PDB file of C-alpha atoms in Angstrom:
ATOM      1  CA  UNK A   1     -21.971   5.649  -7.521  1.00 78.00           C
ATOM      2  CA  UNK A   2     -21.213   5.441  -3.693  1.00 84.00           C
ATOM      3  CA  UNK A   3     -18.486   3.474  -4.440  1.00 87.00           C
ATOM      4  CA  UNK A   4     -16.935   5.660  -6.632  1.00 93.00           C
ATOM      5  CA  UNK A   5     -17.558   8.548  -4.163  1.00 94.00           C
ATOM      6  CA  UNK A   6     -15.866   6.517  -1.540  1.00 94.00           C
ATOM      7  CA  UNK A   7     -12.924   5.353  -3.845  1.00 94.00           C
ATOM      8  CA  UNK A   8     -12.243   8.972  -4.474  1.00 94.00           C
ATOM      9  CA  UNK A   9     -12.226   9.821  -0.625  1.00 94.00           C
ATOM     10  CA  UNK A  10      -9.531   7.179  -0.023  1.00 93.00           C
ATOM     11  CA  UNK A  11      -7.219   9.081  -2.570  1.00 95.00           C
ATOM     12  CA  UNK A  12      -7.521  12.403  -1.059  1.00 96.00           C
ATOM     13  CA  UNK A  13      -6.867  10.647   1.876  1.00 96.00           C
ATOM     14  CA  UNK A  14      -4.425   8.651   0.624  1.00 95.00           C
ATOM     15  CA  UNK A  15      -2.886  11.491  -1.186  1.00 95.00           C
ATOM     16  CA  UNK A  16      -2.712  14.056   1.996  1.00 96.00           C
ATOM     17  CA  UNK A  17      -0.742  11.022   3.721  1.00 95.00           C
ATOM     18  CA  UNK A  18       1.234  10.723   1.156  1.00 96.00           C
ATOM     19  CA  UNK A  19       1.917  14.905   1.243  1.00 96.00           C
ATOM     20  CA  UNK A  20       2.771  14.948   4.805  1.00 94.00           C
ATOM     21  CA  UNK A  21       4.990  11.586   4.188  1.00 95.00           C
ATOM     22  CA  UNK A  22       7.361  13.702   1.906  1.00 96.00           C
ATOM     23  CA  UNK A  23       7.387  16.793   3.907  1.00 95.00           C
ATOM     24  CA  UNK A  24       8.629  14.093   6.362  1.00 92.00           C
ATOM     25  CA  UNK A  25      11.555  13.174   4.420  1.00 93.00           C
ATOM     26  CA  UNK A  26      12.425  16.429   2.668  1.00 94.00           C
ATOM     27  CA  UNK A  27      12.643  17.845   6.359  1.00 93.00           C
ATOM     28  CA  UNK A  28      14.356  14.663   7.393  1.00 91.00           C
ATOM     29  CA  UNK A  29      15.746  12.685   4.965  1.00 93.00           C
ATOM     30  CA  UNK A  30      14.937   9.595   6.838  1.00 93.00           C
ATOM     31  CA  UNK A  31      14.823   6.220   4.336  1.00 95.00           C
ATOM     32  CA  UNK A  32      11.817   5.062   6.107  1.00 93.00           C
ATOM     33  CA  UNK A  33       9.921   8.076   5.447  1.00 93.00           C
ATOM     34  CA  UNK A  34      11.176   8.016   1.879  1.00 96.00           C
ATOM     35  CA  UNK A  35       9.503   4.569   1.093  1.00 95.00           C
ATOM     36  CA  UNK A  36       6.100   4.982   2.520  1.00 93.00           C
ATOM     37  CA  UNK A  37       6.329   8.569   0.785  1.00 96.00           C
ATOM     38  CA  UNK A  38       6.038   6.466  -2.631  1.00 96.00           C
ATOM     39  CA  UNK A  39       3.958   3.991  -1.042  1.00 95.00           C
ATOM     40  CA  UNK A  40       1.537   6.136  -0.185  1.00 95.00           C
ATOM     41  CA  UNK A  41       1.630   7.728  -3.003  1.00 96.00           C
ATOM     42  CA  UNK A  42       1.013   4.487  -5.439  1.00 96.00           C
ATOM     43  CA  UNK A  43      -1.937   4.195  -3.146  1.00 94.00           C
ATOM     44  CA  UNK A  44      -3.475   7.035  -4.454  1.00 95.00           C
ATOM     45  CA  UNK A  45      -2.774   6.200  -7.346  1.00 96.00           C
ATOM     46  CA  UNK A  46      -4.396   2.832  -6.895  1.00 95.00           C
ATOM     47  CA  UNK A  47      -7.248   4.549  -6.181  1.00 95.00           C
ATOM     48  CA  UNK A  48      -7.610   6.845  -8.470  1.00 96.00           C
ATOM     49  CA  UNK A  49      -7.521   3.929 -10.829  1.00 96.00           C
ATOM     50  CA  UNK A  50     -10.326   1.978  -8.931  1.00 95.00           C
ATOM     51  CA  UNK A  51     -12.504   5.138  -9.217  1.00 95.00           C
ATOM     52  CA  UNK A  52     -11.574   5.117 -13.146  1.00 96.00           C
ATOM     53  CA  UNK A  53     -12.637   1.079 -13.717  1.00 95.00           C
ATOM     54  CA  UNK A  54     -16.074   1.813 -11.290  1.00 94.00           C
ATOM     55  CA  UNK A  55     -17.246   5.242 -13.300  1.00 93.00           C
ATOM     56  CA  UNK A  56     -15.820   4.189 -16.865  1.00 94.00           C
ATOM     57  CA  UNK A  57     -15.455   0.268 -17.060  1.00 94.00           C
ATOM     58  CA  UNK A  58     -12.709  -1.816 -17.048  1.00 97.00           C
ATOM     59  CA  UNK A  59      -9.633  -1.538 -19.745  1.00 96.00           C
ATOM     60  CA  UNK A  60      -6.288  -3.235 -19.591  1.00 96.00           C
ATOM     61  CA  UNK A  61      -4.824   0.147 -18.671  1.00 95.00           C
ATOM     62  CA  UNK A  62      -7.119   0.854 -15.926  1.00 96.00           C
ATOM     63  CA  UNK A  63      -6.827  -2.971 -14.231  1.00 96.00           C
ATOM     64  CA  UNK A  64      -2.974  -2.778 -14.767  1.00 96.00           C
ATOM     65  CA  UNK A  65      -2.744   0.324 -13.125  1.00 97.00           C
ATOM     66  CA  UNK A  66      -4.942  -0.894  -9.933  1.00 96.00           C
ATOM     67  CA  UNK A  67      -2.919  -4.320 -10.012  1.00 95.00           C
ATOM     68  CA  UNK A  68       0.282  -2.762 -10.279  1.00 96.00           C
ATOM     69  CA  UNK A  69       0.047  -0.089  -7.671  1.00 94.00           C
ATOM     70  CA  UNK A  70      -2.248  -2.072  -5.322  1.00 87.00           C
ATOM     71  CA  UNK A  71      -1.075  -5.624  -5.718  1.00 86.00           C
ATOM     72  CA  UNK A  72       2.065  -5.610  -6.352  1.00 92.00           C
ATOM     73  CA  UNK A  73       4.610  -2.478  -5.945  1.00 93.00           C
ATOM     74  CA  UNK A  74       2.751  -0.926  -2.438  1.00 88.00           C
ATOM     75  CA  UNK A  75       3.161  -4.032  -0.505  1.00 83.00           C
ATOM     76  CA  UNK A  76       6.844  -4.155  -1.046  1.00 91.00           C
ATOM     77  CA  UNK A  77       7.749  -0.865  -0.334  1.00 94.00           C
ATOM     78  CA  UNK A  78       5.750  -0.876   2.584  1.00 89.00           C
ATOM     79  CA  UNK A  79       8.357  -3.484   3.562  1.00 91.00           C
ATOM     80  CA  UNK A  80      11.409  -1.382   2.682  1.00 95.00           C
ATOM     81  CA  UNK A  81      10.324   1.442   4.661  1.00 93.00           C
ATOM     82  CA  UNK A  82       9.972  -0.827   7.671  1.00 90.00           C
ATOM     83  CA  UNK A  83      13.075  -2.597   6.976  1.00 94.00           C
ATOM     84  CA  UNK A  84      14.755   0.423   7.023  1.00 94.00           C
ATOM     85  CA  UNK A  85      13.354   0.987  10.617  1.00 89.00           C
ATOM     86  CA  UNK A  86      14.436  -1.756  11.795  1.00 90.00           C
ATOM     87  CA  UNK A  87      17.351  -2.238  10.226  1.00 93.00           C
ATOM     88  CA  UNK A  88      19.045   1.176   9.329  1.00 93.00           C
ATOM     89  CA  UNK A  89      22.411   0.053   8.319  1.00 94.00           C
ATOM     90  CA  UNK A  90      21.012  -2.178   5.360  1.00 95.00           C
ATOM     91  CA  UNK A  91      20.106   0.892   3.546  1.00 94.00           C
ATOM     92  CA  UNK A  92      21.585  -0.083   0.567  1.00 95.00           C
ATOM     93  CA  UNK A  93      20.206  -3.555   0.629  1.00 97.00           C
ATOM     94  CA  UNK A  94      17.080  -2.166   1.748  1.00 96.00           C
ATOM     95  CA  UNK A  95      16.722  -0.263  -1.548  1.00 97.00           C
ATOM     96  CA  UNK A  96      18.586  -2.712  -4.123  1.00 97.00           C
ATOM     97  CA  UNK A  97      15.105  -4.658  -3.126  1.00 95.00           C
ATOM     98  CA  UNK A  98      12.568  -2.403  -3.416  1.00 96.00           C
ATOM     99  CA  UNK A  99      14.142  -1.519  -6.979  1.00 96.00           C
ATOM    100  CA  UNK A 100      14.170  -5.293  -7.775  1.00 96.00           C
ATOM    101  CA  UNK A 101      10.707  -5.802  -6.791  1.00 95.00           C
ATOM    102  CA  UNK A 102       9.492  -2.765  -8.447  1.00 96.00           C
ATOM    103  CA  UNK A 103      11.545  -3.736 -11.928  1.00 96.00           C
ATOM    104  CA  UNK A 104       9.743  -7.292 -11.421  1.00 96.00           C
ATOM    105  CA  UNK A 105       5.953  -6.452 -11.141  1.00 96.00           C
ATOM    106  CA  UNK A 106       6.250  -3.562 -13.439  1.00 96.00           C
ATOM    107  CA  UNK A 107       7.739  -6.292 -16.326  1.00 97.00           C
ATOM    108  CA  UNK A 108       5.672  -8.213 -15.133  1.00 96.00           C
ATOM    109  CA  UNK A 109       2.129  -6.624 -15.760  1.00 97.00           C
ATOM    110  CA  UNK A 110       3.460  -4.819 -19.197  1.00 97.00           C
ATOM    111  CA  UNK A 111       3.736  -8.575 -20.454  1.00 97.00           C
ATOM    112  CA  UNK A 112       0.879 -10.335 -19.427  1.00 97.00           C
ATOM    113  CA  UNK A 113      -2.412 -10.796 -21.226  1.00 96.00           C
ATOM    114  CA  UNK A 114      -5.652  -9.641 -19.292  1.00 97.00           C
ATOM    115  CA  UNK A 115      -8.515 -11.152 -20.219  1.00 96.00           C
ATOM    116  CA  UNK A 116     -10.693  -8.939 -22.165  1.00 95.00           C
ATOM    117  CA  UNK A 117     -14.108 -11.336 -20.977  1.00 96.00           C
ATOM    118  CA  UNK A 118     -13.424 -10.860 -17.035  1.00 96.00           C
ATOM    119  CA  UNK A 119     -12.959  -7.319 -17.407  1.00 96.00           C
ATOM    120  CA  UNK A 120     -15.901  -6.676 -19.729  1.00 96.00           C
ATOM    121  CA  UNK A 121     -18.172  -9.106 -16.993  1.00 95.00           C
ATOM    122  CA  UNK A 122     -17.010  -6.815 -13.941  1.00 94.00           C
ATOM    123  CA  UNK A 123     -17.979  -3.405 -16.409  1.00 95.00           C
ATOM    124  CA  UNK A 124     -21.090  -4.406 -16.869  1.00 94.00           C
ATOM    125  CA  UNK A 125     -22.151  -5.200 -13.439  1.00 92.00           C
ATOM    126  CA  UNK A 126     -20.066  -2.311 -12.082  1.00 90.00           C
ATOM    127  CA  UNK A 127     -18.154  -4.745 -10.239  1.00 91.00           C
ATOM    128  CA  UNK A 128     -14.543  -4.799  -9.736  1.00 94.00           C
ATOM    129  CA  UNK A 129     -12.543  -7.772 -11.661  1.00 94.00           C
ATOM    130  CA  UNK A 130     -10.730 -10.730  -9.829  1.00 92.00           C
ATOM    131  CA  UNK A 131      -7.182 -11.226 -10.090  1.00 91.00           C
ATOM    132  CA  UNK A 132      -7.656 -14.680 -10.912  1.00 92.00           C
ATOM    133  CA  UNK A 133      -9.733 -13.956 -13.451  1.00 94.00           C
ATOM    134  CA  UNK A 134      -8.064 -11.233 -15.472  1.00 96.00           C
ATOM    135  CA  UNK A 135      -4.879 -12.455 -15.398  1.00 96.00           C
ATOM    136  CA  UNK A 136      -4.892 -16.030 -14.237  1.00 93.00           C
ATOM    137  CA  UNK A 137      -1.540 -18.235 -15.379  1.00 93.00           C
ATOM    138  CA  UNK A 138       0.557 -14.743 -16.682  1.00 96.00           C
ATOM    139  CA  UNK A 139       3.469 -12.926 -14.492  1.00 97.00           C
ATOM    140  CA  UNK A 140       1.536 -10.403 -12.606  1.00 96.00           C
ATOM    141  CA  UNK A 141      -1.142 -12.996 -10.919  1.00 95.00           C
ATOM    142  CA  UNK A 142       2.274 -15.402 -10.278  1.00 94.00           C
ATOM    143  CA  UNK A 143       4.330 -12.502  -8.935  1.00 93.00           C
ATOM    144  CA  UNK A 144       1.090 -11.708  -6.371  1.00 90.00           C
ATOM    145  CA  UNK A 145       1.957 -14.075  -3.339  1.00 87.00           C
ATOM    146  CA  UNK A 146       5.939 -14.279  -3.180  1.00 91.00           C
ATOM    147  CA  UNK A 147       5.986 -10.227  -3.381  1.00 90.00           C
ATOM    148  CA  UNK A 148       3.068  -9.487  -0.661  1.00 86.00           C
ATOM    149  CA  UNK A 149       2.891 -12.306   1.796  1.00 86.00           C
ATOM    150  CA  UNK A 150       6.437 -11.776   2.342  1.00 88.00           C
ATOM    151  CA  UNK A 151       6.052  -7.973   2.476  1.00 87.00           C
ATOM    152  CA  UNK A 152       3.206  -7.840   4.423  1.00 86.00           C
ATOM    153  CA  UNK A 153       4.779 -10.373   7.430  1.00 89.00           C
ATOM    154  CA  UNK A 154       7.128  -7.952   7.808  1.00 90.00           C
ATOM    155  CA  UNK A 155       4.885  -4.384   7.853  1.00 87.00           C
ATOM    156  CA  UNK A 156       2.928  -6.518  10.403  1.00 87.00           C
ATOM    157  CA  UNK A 157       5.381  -8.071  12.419  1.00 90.00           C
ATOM    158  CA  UNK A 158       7.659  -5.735  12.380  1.00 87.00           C
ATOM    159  CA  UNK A 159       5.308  -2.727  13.424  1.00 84.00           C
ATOM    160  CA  UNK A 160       3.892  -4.281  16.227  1.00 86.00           C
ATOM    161  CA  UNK A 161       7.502  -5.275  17.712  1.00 86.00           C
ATOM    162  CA  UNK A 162       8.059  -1.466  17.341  1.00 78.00           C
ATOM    163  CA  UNK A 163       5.061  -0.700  19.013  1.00 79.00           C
ATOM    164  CA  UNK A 164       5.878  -3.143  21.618  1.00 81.00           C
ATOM    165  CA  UNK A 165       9.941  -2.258  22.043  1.00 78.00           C
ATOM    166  CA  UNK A 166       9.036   1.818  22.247  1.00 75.00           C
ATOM    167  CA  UNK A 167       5.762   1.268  23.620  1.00 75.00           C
ATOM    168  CA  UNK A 168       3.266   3.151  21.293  1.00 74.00           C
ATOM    169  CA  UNK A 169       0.214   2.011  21.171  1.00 75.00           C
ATOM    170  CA  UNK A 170      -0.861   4.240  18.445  1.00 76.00           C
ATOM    171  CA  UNK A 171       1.348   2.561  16.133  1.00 79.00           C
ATOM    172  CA  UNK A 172      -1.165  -0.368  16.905  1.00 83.00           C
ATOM    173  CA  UNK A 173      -4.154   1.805  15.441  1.00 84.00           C
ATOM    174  CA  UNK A 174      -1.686   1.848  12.332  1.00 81.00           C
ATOM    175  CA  UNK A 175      -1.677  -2.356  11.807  1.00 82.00           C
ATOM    176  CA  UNK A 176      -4.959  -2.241  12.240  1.00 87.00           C
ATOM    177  CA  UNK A 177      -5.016   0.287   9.308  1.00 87.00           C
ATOM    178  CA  UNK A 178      -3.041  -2.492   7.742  1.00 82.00           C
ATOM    179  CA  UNK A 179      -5.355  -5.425   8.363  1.00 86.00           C
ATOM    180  CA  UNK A 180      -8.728  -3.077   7.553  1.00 90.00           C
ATOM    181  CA  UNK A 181      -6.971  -2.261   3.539  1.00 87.00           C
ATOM    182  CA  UNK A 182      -6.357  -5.837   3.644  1.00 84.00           C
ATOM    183  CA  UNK A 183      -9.644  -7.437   4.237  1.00 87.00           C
ATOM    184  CA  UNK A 184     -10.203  -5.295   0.343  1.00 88.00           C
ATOM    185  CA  UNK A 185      -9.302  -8.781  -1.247  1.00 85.00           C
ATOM    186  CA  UNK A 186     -11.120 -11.370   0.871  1.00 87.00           C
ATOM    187  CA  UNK A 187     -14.264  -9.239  -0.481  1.00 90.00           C
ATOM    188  CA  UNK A 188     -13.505  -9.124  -3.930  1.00 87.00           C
ATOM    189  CA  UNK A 189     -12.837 -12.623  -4.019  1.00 85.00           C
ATOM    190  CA  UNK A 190     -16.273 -13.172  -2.200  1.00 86.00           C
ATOM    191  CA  UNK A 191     -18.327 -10.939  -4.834  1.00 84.00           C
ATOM    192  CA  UNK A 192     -18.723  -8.296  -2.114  1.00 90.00           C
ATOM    193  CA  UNK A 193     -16.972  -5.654  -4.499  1.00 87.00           C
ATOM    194  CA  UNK A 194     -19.291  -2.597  -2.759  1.00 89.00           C
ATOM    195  CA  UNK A 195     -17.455  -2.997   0.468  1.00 91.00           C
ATOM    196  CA  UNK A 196     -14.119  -2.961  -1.546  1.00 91.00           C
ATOM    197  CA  UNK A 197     -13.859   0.812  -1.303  1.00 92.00           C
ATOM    198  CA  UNK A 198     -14.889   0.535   2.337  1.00 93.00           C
ATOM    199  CA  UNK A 199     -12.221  -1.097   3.039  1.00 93.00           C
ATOM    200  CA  UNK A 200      -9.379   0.930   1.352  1.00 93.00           C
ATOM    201  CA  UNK A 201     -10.362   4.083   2.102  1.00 94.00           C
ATOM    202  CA  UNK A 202     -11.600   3.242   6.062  1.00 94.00           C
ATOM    203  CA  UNK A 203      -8.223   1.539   6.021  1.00 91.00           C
ATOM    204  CA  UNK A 204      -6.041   4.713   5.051  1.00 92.00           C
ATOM    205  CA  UNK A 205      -7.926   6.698   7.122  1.00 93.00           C
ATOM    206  CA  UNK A 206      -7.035   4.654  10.298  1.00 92.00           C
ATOM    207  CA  UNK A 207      -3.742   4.379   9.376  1.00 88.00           C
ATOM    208  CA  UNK A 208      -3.348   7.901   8.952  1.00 91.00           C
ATOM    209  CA  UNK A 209      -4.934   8.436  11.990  1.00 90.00           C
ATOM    210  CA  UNK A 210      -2.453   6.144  13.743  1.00 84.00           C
ATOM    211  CA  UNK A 211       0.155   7.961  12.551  1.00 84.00           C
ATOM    212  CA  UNK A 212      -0.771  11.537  13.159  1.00 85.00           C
ATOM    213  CA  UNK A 213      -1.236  10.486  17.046  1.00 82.00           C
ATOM    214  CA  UNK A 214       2.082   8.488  16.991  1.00 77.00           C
ATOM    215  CA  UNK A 215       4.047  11.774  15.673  1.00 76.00           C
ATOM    216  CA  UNK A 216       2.308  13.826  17.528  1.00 71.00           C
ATOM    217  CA  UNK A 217       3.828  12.036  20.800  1.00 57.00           C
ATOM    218  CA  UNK A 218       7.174  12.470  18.951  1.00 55.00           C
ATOM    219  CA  UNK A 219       7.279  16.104  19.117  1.00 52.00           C
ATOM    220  CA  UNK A 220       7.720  18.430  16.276  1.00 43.00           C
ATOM    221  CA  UNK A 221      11.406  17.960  15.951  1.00 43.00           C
ATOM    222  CA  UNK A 222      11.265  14.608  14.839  1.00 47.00           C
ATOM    223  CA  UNK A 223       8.344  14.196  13.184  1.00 43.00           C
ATOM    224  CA  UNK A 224       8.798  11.742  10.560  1.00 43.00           C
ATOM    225  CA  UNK A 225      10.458   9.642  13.399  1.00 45.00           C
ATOM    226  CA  UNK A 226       7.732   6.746  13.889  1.00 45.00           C
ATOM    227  CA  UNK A 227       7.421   3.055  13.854  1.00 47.00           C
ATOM    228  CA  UNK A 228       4.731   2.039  12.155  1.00 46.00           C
ATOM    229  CA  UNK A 229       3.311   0.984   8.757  1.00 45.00           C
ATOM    230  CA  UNK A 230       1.407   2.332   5.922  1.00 42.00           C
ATOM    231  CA  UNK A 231      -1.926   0.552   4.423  1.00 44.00           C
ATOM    232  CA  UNK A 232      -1.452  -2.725   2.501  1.00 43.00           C
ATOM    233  CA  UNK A 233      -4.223  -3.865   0.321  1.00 45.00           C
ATOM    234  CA  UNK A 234      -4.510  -6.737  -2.440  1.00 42.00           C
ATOM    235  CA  UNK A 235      -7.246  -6.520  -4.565  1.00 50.00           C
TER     236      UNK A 235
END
């Protein structure tokens, strides 16, 4: 039950990021702000659908909704919105890939076979299901590494040359957002699953701490105006 209780704090979390993220852009209509807007947003969603599989057990909708939004769409878009930081005039480019990778792991998961076994295992310890072994030779589990390691070398990178260049260091409380959401998968693949929700919601916290002190150095006239990041996590 504590995980569940924690799981459920990293949405609201997770969701009042995402809230101020699209006040952001409807006040600015930045592209970066745009991105991590949805980002966030799947997060919460990711969430939401963590606290679903803990309370009620594991179902093919429930796992394809954490592995979708979690694993596969957040990381990339994460990406785009720094992409479009760094590189402003690729706009277009910028979003012709997020759409691609979103198209991709949403096919993706709606045809692959989850393996009803793994999921009923992790239900009935009131664990939380390994990639691996849920979905283990189909399109969502192969789609994993070329859509987040790339995306998540360049929320990383590319948020601590920002914080470097404009010399933030608050934006540096926002990677290590990044890398606490992260560690979520190094525990689930080590049967730690209680520190799973730890992680996430510990991890969105920071971040959003991060970038509430980075925007507030910004001033309120440009408030959606910040190099940084938004959590990454792969269960």
């Amino acid at each position: 039950m504590t995980g569940v209780v924690l799981a459920l704090a990293g949405a609201l979390v997770a969701g009042s990021f995402a809230a101020r993220l699209w006040r952001d852009w409807d006040a600015s209509r930045r592209h970066h702000s745009l991105a991590w807007a949805w980002s966030l947003t799947l997060y919460a969603v990711g969430m939401v659908a963590l606290v679903v599989g803990l309370l009620l057990g594991w179902s093919p909708g429930s796992y394809g909704a954490y592995w979708l939004t979690g694993a596969l769409v957040n990381v990339p878009l994460l990406a785009v919105g720094e992409l479009h930081l760094l590189v402003p005039s690729g706009r277009r480019l910028w979003w012709t890939v997020a759409v691609a990778a979103v198209t991709w792991a949403a096919v993706a998961v709606l045809v692959s076979s989850f393996d009803q076994d793994a999921l009923r295992a992790a239900t009935a310890v009131g664990g939380i299901p390994q990639g691996a072994d849920v979905l283990a030779g189909q399109p969502a589990y192969a789609a994993l590494q070329p859509l987040t390691l790339t995306g998540t070398a360049i929320v990383l990178l590319g948020s601590v040359w920002s914080a470097l260049r404009r010399r933030r260091p608050a934006v540096l409380l926002i990677v290590l957002g990044v890398a606490v959401a992260g560690s979520s998968s190094a525990f689930v693949r080590n049967d730690m699953d209680a520190l799973v929700p730890v992680a996430l919601s510990a991890g969105v916290a920071i971040m959003y701490a991060g970038f509430r002190a980075s925007t507030a150095r910004r001033g309120a006239r440009r408030p959606a105006d910040v190099d940084g990041a938004s959590p990454t996590r792969r269960p």
